[in-house]
């Protein structure tokens, strides 16, 4: 089964990289996976060496780390399609920066996705969309749904870090209910400061949760917190995506 998983949002700072790392490390337990970091400004995913991530620079950046729009090279995204068609991995995962949102939608147009469905038997296209209380993220989700409609399966992630909300009770959220959507609530605010500091420590060291559990840098109490974070977040992804893939094989 070939599966493309794309983490997409036109809004920055909504947790795309955190989600990408969690999905990648959870899926590695059962699947062969190839990861791409399509974020020119903050390529967080590619810093995790054990995930064997390919960083795609579709933009050049200046000395201040700002994107130079005139340097856009959308052809570099062809490498993702090539991996899907010809690679040996079951899953191709792409973490898209907010600046690469529109280029990804352009490169992986409806026509491109339809061609992949025609060329690859049992091809799966899963779009993971983080949304927050910011209405901008809802509009971004709507743009994705408008583009792909029922060609994709959608995982909507409610990130409560910026305030509580109920996405599926919004006008845009209701449109997803009929489009094979799954909802995962990411309630970061329920964790204490010690849990958030744990996440920051792993992020600063570029360690996945599995690597942190094997590391001598972390104390027993810290590892206990990591296991809880893994259970509350990573393991959910593995179950959800397992189910989506199994449903496609029926």
Short mmCIF file of N, CA and C in Angstrom, two decimals, residues 54-168:
data_model
loop_
_atom_site.label_atom_id
_atom_site.label_comp_id
_atom_site.label_asym_id
_atom_site.label_seq_id
_atom_site.Cartn_x
_atom_site.Cartn_y
_atom_site.Cartn_z
N UNK A 54 14.57 14.08 4.06
CA UNK A 54 15.12 14.84 2.93
C UNK A 54 14.55 16.25 3.00
N UNK A 55 15.44 17.25 3.10
CA UNK A 55 15.00 18.64 3.14
C UNK A 55 14.92 19.20 1.73
N UNK A 56 13.73 19.68 1.37
CA UNK A 56 13.53 20.27 0.05
C UNK A 56 13.54 21.79 0.17
N UNK A 57 14.50 22.42 -0.48
CA UNK A 57 14.56 23.89 -0.47
C UNK A 57 13.91 24.41 -1.74
N UNK A 58 12.60 24.63 -1.70
CA UNK A 58 11.92 25.14 -2.90
C UNK A 58 12.05 26.65 -3.01
N UNK A 59 12.51 27.27 -1.93
CA UNK A 59 12.85 28.70 -1.93
C UNK A 59 14.29 28.86 -1.44
N UNK A 60 14.96 29.91 -1.89
CA UNK A 60 16.20 30.34 -1.24
C UNK A 60 15.81 31.32 -0.14
N UNK A 61 16.69 31.46 0.85
CA UNK A 61 16.43 32.42 1.92
C UNK A 61 17.61 33.39 2.02
N UNK A 62 17.34 34.58 2.55
CA UNK A 62 18.40 35.57 2.69
C UNK A 62 19.13 35.35 4.02
N UNK A 63 20.07 36.24 4.34
CA UNK A 63 20.90 36.05 5.53
C UNK A 63 20.11 36.15 6.84
N UNK A 64 18.91 36.72 6.76
CA UNK A 64 18.05 36.82 7.94
C UNK A 64 17.06 35.67 8.03
N UNK A 65 17.18 34.72 7.09
CA UNK A 65 16.28 33.58 7.09
C UNK A 65 14.94 33.83 6.45
N UNK A 66 14.80 34.97 5.78
CA UNK A 66 13.54 35.30 5.12
C UNK A 66 13.52 34.73 3.70
N UNK A 67 12.35 34.27 3.28
CA UNK A 67 12.20 33.66 1.96
C UNK A 67 12.31 34.70 0.86
N UNK A 68 12.97 34.31 -0.23
CA UNK A 68 13.05 35.14 -1.42
C UNK A 68 12.05 34.58 -2.44
N UNK A 69 10.86 35.18 -2.54
CA UNK A 69 9.78 34.62 -3.37
C UNK A 69 10.17 34.37 -4.82
N UNK A 70 11.04 35.20 -5.33
CA UNK A 70 11.42 35.06 -6.75
C UNK A 70 12.26 33.82 -7.02
N UNK A 71 12.73 33.16 -5.96
CA UNK A 71 13.57 31.97 -6.14
C UNK A 71 12.77 30.67 -6.11
N UNK A 72 11.45 30.75 -6.02
CA UNK A 72 10.63 29.55 -5.96
C UNK A 72 10.93 28.60 -7.11
N UNK A 73 11.19 27.34 -6.77
CA UNK A 73 11.43 26.30 -7.77
C UNK A 73 10.52 25.12 -7.46
N UNK A 74 9.32 25.17 -8.03
CA UNK A 74 8.30 24.17 -7.73
C UNK A 74 8.68 22.79 -8.26
N UNK A 75 9.60 22.73 -9.22
CA UNK A 75 9.99 21.43 -9.80
C UNK A 75 10.67 20.53 -8.77
N UNK A 76 11.20 21.13 -7.68
CA UNK A 76 11.86 20.32 -6.66
C UNK A 76 10.87 19.40 -5.94
N UNK A 77 9.58 19.76 -6.01
CA UNK A 77 8.57 18.91 -5.39
C UNK A 77 8.32 17.65 -6.20
N UNK A 78 8.85 17.60 -7.44
CA UNK A 78 8.71 16.39 -8.26
C UNK A 78 9.36 15.19 -7.57
N UNK A 79 10.32 15.46 -6.71
CA UNK A 79 11.02 14.38 -6.01
C UNK A 79 10.06 13.60 -5.11
N UNK A 80 9.06 14.29 -4.58
CA UNK A 80 8.06 13.62 -3.74
C UNK A 80 7.24 12.65 -4.59
N UNK A 81 6.76 13.14 -5.74
CA UNK A 81 5.97 12.29 -6.64
C UNK A 81 6.79 11.10 -7.12
N UNK A 82 8.07 11.33 -7.41
CA UNK A 82 8.94 10.25 -7.86
C UNK A 82 9.08 9.18 -6.77
N UNK A 83 9.21 9.62 -5.52
CA UNK A 83 9.33 8.68 -4.41
C UNK A 83 8.06 7.84 -4.26
N UNK A 84 6.91 8.49 -4.45
CA UNK A 84 5.64 7.78 -4.34
C UNK A 84 5.53 6.73 -5.44
N UNK A 85 5.91 7.09 -6.66
CA UNK A 85 5.78 6.19 -7.80
C UNK A 85 6.84 5.09 -7.81
N UNK A 86 8.07 5.44 -7.45
CA UNK A 86 9.19 4.51 -7.66
C UNK A 86 9.92 4.07 -6.39
N UNK A 87 9.64 4.71 -5.27
CA UNK A 87 10.37 4.38 -4.05
C UNK A 87 9.92 3.06 -3.44
N UNK A 88 10.72 2.55 -2.52
CA UNK A 88 10.43 1.28 -1.87
C UNK A 88 9.65 1.42 -0.58
N UNK A 89 9.39 2.66 -0.16
CA UNK A 89 8.72 2.89 1.12
C UNK A 89 7.20 2.83 0.97
N UNK A 90 6.55 2.33 2.01
CA UNK A 90 5.09 2.23 2.00
C UNK A 90 4.44 3.60 2.17
N UNK A 91 5.10 4.46 2.96
CA UNK A 91 4.52 5.76 3.28
C UNK A 91 5.51 6.87 2.96
N UNK A 92 5.02 7.92 2.32
CA UNK A 92 5.79 9.14 2.08
C UNK A 92 5.11 10.25 2.88
N UNK A 93 5.86 10.85 3.80
CA UNK A 93 5.31 11.90 4.66
C UNK A 93 5.98 13.23 4.32
N UNK A 94 5.17 14.28 4.21
CA UNK A 94 5.69 15.61 3.86
C UNK A 94 5.22 16.63 4.88
N UNK A 95 6.19 17.28 5.54
CA UNK A 95 5.90 18.38 6.45
C UNK A 95 6.05 19.67 5.65
N UNK A 96 4.95 20.39 5.46
CA UNK A 96 4.96 21.60 4.64
C UNK A 96 4.95 22.85 5.51
N UNK A 97 5.90 23.73 5.27
CA UNK A 97 5.89 25.02 5.94
C UNK A 97 4.76 25.88 5.40
N UNK A 98 4.37 26.90 6.15
CA UNK A 98 3.27 27.76 5.69
C UNK A 98 3.61 28.44 4.37
N UNK A 99 4.89 28.73 4.15
CA UNK A 99 5.29 29.38 2.91
C UNK A 99 5.22 28.44 1.72
N UNK A 100 5.23 27.13 1.98
CA UNK A 100 5.18 26.16 0.89
C UNK A 100 3.76 25.64 0.66
N UNK A 101 2.79 26.22 1.37
CA UNK A 101 1.40 25.77 1.29
C UNK A 101 0.86 25.83 -0.14
N UNK A 102 0.88 27.02 -0.72
CA UNK A 102 0.34 27.18 -2.08
C UNK A 102 1.16 26.44 -3.14
N UNK A 103 2.52 26.47 -3.07
CA UNK A 103 3.29 25.68 -4.03
C UNK A 103 2.97 24.18 -3.97
N UNK A 104 2.75 23.65 -2.78
CA UNK A 104 2.40 22.23 -2.67
C UNK A 104 1.04 21.97 -3.31
N UNK A 105 0.07 22.83 -3.04
CA UNK A 105 -1.25 22.65 -3.63
C UNK A 105 -1.18 22.73 -5.15
N UNK A 106 -0.28 23.57 -5.66
CA UNK A 106 -0.13 23.71 -7.11
C UNK A 106 0.53 22.48 -7.72
N UNK A 107 1.60 22.02 -7.09
CA UNK A 107 2.34 20.87 -7.62
C UNK A 107 1.51 19.60 -7.51
N UNK A 108 0.85 19.43 -6.37
CA UNK A 108 0.00 18.26 -6.18
C UNK A 108 -1.45 18.67 -6.40
N UNK A 109 -1.71 19.03 -7.65
CA UNK A 109 -3.03 19.48 -8.04
C UNK A 109 -3.97 18.28 -8.10
N UNK A 110 -5.23 18.55 -8.33
CA UNK A 110 -6.21 17.48 -8.49
C UNK A 110 -5.78 16.54 -9.61
N UNK A 111 -5.30 17.12 -10.71
CA UNK A 111 -4.87 16.30 -11.84
C UNK A 111 -3.70 15.40 -11.46
N UNK A 112 -2.76 15.93 -10.69
CA UNK A 112 -1.59 15.14 -10.29
C UNK A 112 -2.01 13.99 -9.38
N UNK A 113 -2.89 14.28 -8.43
CA UNK A 113 -3.36 13.24 -7.51
C UNK A 113 -4.15 12.18 -8.28
N UNK A 114 -4.98 12.60 -9.22
CA UNK A 114 -5.75 11.64 -10.01
C UNK A 114 -4.83 10.74 -10.83
N UNK A 115 -3.75 11.32 -11.35
CA UNK A 115 -2.80 10.51 -12.12
C UNK A 115 -2.11 9.49 -11.23
N UNK A 116 -1.79 9.90 -10.00
CA UNK A 116 -1.17 8.96 -9.07
C UNK A 116 -2.12 7.81 -8.75
N UNK A 117 -3.40 8.13 -8.59
CA UNK A 117 -4.39 7.09 -8.34
C UNK A 117 -4.46 6.12 -9.52
N UNK A 118 -4.32 6.64 -10.74
CA UNK A 118 -4.39 5.79 -11.92
C UNK A 118 -3.14 4.93 -12.09
N UNK A 119 -1.99 5.48 -11.73
CA UNK A 119 -0.72 4.79 -11.96
C UNK A 119 -0.35 3.83 -10.83
N UNK A 120 -0.82 4.09 -9.63
CA UNK A 120 -0.42 3.29 -8.47
C UNK A 120 -1.64 2.60 -7.88
N UNK A 121 -1.59 1.29 -7.82
CA UNK A 121 -2.71 0.55 -7.24
C UNK A 121 -2.71 0.75 -5.72
N UNK A 122 -3.89 0.86 -5.14
CA UNK A 122 -4.04 1.04 -3.70
C UNK A 122 -3.33 2.28 -3.17
N UNK A 123 -3.37 3.36 -3.94
CA UNK A 123 -2.75 4.61 -3.50
C UNK A 123 -3.65 5.34 -2.51
N UNK A 124 -3.06 5.79 -1.41
CA UNK A 124 -3.77 6.49 -0.35
C UNK A 124 -3.27 7.92 -0.25
N UNK A 125 -4.15 8.88 -0.14
CA UNK A 125 -3.76 10.27 0.05
C UNK A 125 -4.42 10.78 1.32
N UNK A 126 -3.61 11.03 2.35
CA UNK A 126 -4.12 11.50 3.64
C UNK A 126 -3.56 12.89 3.93
N UNK A 127 -4.44 13.83 4.21
CA UNK A 127 -4.03 15.19 4.54
C UNK A 127 -4.30 15.45 6.02
N UNK A 128 -3.26 15.84 6.73
CA UNK A 128 -3.37 16.15 8.15
C UNK A 128 -3.40 17.67 8.30
N UNK A 129 -4.47 18.19 8.88
CA UNK A 129 -4.65 19.64 8.95
C UNK A 129 -4.78 20.08 10.40
N UNK A 130 -3.77 20.80 10.93
CA UNK A 130 -3.91 21.36 12.28
C UNK A 130 -4.75 22.63 12.23
N UNK A 131 -5.71 22.73 13.15
CA UNK A 131 -6.51 23.95 13.26
C UNK A 131 -6.45 24.44 14.70
N UNK A 132 -6.53 25.73 14.87
CA UNK A 132 -6.53 26.34 16.20
C UNK A 132 -7.77 27.23 16.33
N UNK A 133 -7.85 27.97 17.41
CA UNK A 133 -8.98 28.89 17.60
C UNK A 133 -8.92 30.05 16.60
N UNK A 134 -7.78 30.23 15.95
CA UNK A 134 -7.61 31.29 14.94
C UNK A 134 -8.39 30.91 13.68
N UNK A 135 -9.34 31.74 13.28
CA UNK A 135 -10.19 31.46 12.12
C UNK A 135 -9.38 31.31 10.84
N UNK A 136 -8.16 31.89 10.82
CA UNK A 136 -7.30 31.75 9.64
C UNK A 136 -7.00 30.29 9.35
N UNK A 137 -6.82 29.49 10.40
CA UNK A 137 -6.53 28.07 10.20
C UNK A 137 -7.75 27.33 9.65
N UNK A 138 -8.94 27.78 10.00
CA UNK A 138 -10.17 27.18 9.49
C UNK A 138 -10.31 27.46 8.00
N UNK A 139 -10.00 28.69 7.62
CA UNK A 139 -10.07 29.05 6.20
C UNK A 139 -9.04 28.27 5.38
N UNK A 140 -7.88 28.04 5.98
CA UNK A 140 -6.85 27.25 5.32
C UNK A 140 -7.34 25.81 5.11
N UNK A 141 -8.01 25.26 6.12
CA UNK A 141 -8.57 23.92 6.01
C UNK A 141 -9.61 23.85 4.90
N UNK A 142 -10.44 24.89 4.81
CA UNK A 142 -11.47 24.94 3.77
C UNK A 142 -10.83 24.97 2.38
N UNK A 143 -9.72 25.70 2.24
CA UNK A 143 -9.04 25.77 0.95
C UNK A 143 -8.54 24.39 0.54
N UNK A 144 -8.05 23.61 1.51
CA UNK A 144 -7.57 22.26 1.21
C UNK A 144 -8.73 21.37 0.80
N UNK A 145 -9.84 21.45 1.54
CA UNK A 145 -11.01 20.64 1.21
C UNK A 145 -11.56 21.01 -0.16
N UNK A 146 -11.58 22.30 -0.47
CA UNK A 146 -12.04 22.76 -1.77
C UNK A 146 -11.18 22.19 -2.88
N UNK A 147 -9.87 22.12 -2.63
CA UNK A 147 -8.94 21.63 -3.64
C UNK A 147 -9.10 20.12 -3.89
N UNK A 148 -9.13 19.34 -2.82
CA UNK A 148 -9.05 17.89 -2.99
C UNK A 148 -10.37 17.15 -2.83
N UNK A 149 -11.34 17.75 -2.13
CA UNK A 149 -12.64 17.12 -1.94
C UNK A 149 -12.47 15.68 -1.47
N UNK A 150 -13.13 14.72 -2.14
CA UNK A 150 -13.09 13.33 -1.69
C UNK A 150 -11.88 12.56 -2.22
N UNK A 151 -10.96 13.24 -2.91
CA UNK A 151 -9.73 12.56 -3.34
C UNK A 151 -8.86 12.22 -2.14
N UNK A 152 -8.99 12.99 -1.08
CA UNK A 152 -8.16 12.79 0.10
C UNK A 152 -9.00 12.32 1.27
N UNK A 153 -8.31 11.75 2.24
CA UNK A 153 -8.90 11.50 3.55
C UNK A 153 -8.27 12.52 4.49
N UNK A 154 -9.04 13.03 5.40
CA UNK A 154 -8.57 14.15 6.22
C UNK A 154 -8.51 13.80 7.70
N UNK A 155 -7.41 14.19 8.32
CA UNK A 155 -7.30 14.13 9.78
C UNK A 155 -7.22 15.57 10.27
N UNK A 156 -8.24 15.98 11.00
CA UNK A 156 -8.28 17.33 11.55
C UNK A 156 -7.76 17.28 12.98
N UNK A 157 -6.77 18.10 13.28
CA UNK A 157 -6.21 18.12 14.62
C UNK A 157 -6.53 19.45 15.28
N UNK A 158 -7.31 19.37 16.35
CA UNK A 158 -7.64 20.58 17.10
C UNK A 158 -6.52 20.86 18.09
N UNK A 159 -5.78 21.90 17.86
CA UNK A 159 -4.70 22.30 18.77
C UNK A 159 -5.25 23.35 19.72
N UNK A 160 -5.47 22.96 20.97
CA UNK A 160 -6.09 23.84 21.95
C UNK A 160 -5.10 24.77 22.64
N UNK A 161 -3.86 24.78 22.16
CA UNK A 161 -2.83 25.56 22.83
C UNK A 161 -3.18 27.06 22.85
N UNK A 162 -3.98 27.50 21.87
CA UNK A 162 -4.30 28.92 21.78
C UNK A 162 -5.74 29.20 22.20
N UNK A 163 -6.35 28.28 22.93
CA UNK A 163 -7.72 28.46 23.38
C UNK A 163 -8.62 27.34 22.90
N UNK A 164 -9.66 27.05 23.68
CA UNK A 164 -10.58 25.96 23.33
C UNK A 164 -11.56 26.40 22.24
N UNK A 165 -11.95 25.41 21.42
CA UNK A 165 -12.93 25.66 20.38
C UNK A 165 -13.44 24.30 19.90
N UNK A 166 -14.49 24.31 19.11
CA UNK A 166 -15.06 23.08 18.58
C UNK A 166 -15.16 23.21 17.06
N UNK A 167 -14.13 22.75 16.36
CA UNK A 167 -14.04 22.96 14.92
C UNK A 167 -15.23 22.38 14.17
N UNK A 168 -15.68 21.19 14.52
CA UNK A 168 -16.75 20.55 13.78
C UNK A 168 -18.11 21.20 13.99
#
